[in-house]
Amino acid sequence: AESIDLQPLLQRILAAAVYAVDAADKGGLVLADGEGTLRINALTGYRDNRMQGLRFSLDRGYAAWSYREGRALLVDDVQADPELAYTGEIEELRSIKSAIAAPLIVRGQVTGVIGLDNVQRNGAFNEDDLSVLTNIAATAALVLERARLFEEMNTQARQMAQIMQAAPQGVLLLNAGGQVMMANRVGTRDLSILADAKVGDVIERLGDQPLTNLFATPPTGPWYEARAGNRTYEIIARPISDGAAPEQWVVLIDDVTHSRQVRQQAQL
């Protein structure tokens, strides 16, 4: 399954922020790492390689303040406030004079902070700059949310594929238009016999049963009987969603040809 590489996306957003705010010399974007620290995920203007992936505690620094408070912050003189100033070994960070920071908020939760720095003078930024950065932070948060949804969908797709492949019966995933989106190994074989089709094709029936019948509640019992050549199948279709017009259906196909033959012979 595909996954989104966030770093290039966040890097472009950060570069756009530096370009949009004239007073910005440098900038960084940090994300919460789930371990009680903020980790640098994107940088611009900084040269010290030690900053790549650098982690900051949540109790010091203006990025940590913005993260904790969930609010944007304008700092005219970073070095004047010991709670905001960096005191570590990296000279580039110790040289910051003024800064602005804005939180990345996804579904009401702060997930990171984007910050812009000026190393030349105090009071370099104003409220307009802070407003611009806040809007850019909202864009970055949207990117993160879409990435999360993408990964969630990928996880669900992988889980569904695993379930489908483990099923002894044929399993198909169809959209409302009858296109076959997925099939397990047995389902691929059954699909070829029942509809002379493969994954990706649009079908109108399975054997002698139209999809319109399968997509409706059976009049008697949960299964429909379908025939193709000398083979007999029992088929059931169920919507994935509970809406009035489901977009996807799971179709379970059971080849009962052999069991029917055994039953008939037993009755002789």
mmCIF file with all atom_site columns, N, CA and C in Angstrom, residues 20 26 71 99 122 143 146 166 210 235 258:
data_model
loop_
_atom_site.group_PDB
_atom_site.id
_atom_site.type_symbol
_atom_site.label_atom_id
_atom_site.label_alt_id
_atom_site.label_comp_id
_atom_site.label_asym_id
_atom_site.label_entity_id
_atom_site.label_seq_id
_atom_site.pdbx_PDB_ins_code
_atom_site.Cartn_x
_atom_site.Cartn_y
_atom_site.Cartn_z
_atom_site.occupancy
_atom_site.B_iso_or_equiv
_atom_site.pdbx_formal_charge
_atom_site.auth_seq_id
_atom_site.auth_comp_id
_atom_site.auth_asym_id
_atom_site.auth_atom_id
_atom_site.pdbx_PDB_model_num
ATOM 1  N N  . ALA A 1 20  ? 6.369   34.304  2.516   1.00 0.00 ? 20  ALA A N  1
ATOM 2  C CA . ALA A 1 20  ? 5.230   35.204  2.723   1.00 0.00 ? 20  ALA A CA 1
ATOM 3  C C  . ALA A 1 20  ? 5.484   36.256  3.796   1.00 0.00 ? 20  ALA A C  1
ATOM 4  N N  . LYS A 1 26  ? 14.616  32.531  8.899   1.00 0.00 ? 26  LYS A N  1
ATOM 5  C CA . LYS A 1 26  ? 14.670  31.079  9.007   1.00 0.00 ? 26  LYS A CA 1
ATOM 6  C C  . LYS A 1 26  ? 13.345  30.575  9.560   1.00 0.00 ? 26  LYS A C  1
ATOM 7  N N  . ARG A 1 71  ? -2.077  28.355  21.066  1.00 0.00 ? 71  ARG A N  1
ATOM 8  C CA . ARG A 1 71  ? -2.269  29.714  20.563  1.00 0.00 ? 71  ARG A CA 1
ATOM 9  C C  . ARG A 1 71  ? -1.021  30.186  19.832  1.00 0.00 ? 71  ARG A C  1
ATOM 10 N N  . ALA A 1 99  ? 10.770  36.107  17.073  1.00 0.00 ? 99  ALA A N  1
ATOM 11 C CA . ALA A 1 99  ? 10.139  34.929  16.468  1.00 0.00 ? 99  ALA A CA 1
ATOM 12 C C  . ALA A 1 99  ? 8.621   35.036  16.534  1.00 0.00 ? 99  ALA A C  1
ATOM 13 N N  . ASN A 1 122 ? 15.572  42.558  17.179  1.00 0.00 ? 122 ASN A N  1
ATOM 14 C CA . ASN A 1 122 ? 14.396  42.358  18.014  1.00 0.00 ? 122 ASN A CA 1
ATOM 15 C C  . ASN A 1 122 ? 13.207  43.073  17.386  1.00 0.00 ? 122 ASN A C  1
ATOM 16 N N  . VAL A 1 143 ? -3.100  19.374  5.765   1.00 0.00 ? 143 VAL A N  1
ATOM 17 C CA . VAL A 1 143 ? -2.247  18.361  5.140   1.00 0.00 ? 143 VAL A CA 1
ATOM 18 C C  . VAL A 1 143 ? -2.082  17.162  6.066   1.00 0.00 ? 143 VAL A C  1
ATOM 19 N N  . ARG A 1 146 ? -5.369  15.113  6.216   1.00 0.00 ? 146 ARG A N  1
ATOM 20 C CA . ARG A 1 146 ? -5.570  14.304  5.011   1.00 0.00 ? 146 ARG A CA 1
ATOM 21 C C  . ARG A 1 146 ? -4.618  13.118  4.982   1.00 0.00 ? 146 ARG A C  1
ATOM 22 N N  . ALA A 1 166 ? -8.334  -14.760 3.548   1.00 0.00 ? 166 ALA A N  1
ATOM 23 C CA . ALA A 1 166 ? -8.465  -15.868 4.495   1.00 0.00 ? 166 ALA A CA 1
ATOM 24 C C  . ALA A 1 166 ? -9.794  -16.595 4.363   1.00 0.00 ? 166 ALA A C  1
ATOM 25 N N  . PRO A 1 210 ? -29.221 -11.158 -11.725 1.00 0.00 ? 210 PRO A N  1
ATOM 26 C CA . PRO A 1 210 ? -28.833 -9.759  -11.932 1.00 0.00 ? 210 PRO A CA 1
ATOM 27 C C  . PRO A 1 210 ? -28.356 -9.136  -10.621 1.00 0.00 ? 210 PRO A C  1
ATOM 28 N N  . ILE A 1 235 ? -25.212 -17.017 -3.188  1.00 0.00 ? 235 ILE A N  1
ATOM 29 C CA . ILE A 1 235 ? -24.586 -15.693 -3.175  1.00 0.00 ? 235 ILE A CA 1
ATOM 30 C C  . ILE A 1 235 ? -25.363 -14.759 -2.254  1.00 0.00 ? 235 ILE A C  1
ATOM 31 N N  . HIS A 1 258 ? -20.723 -29.269 -5.338  1.00 0.00 ? 258 HIS A N  1
ATOM 32 C CA . HIS A 1 258 ? -20.362 -30.587 -4.817  1.00 0.00 ? 258 HIS A CA 1
ATOM 33 C C  . HIS A 1 258 ? -21.298 -31.012 -3.694  1.00 0.00 ? 258 HIS A C  1
#
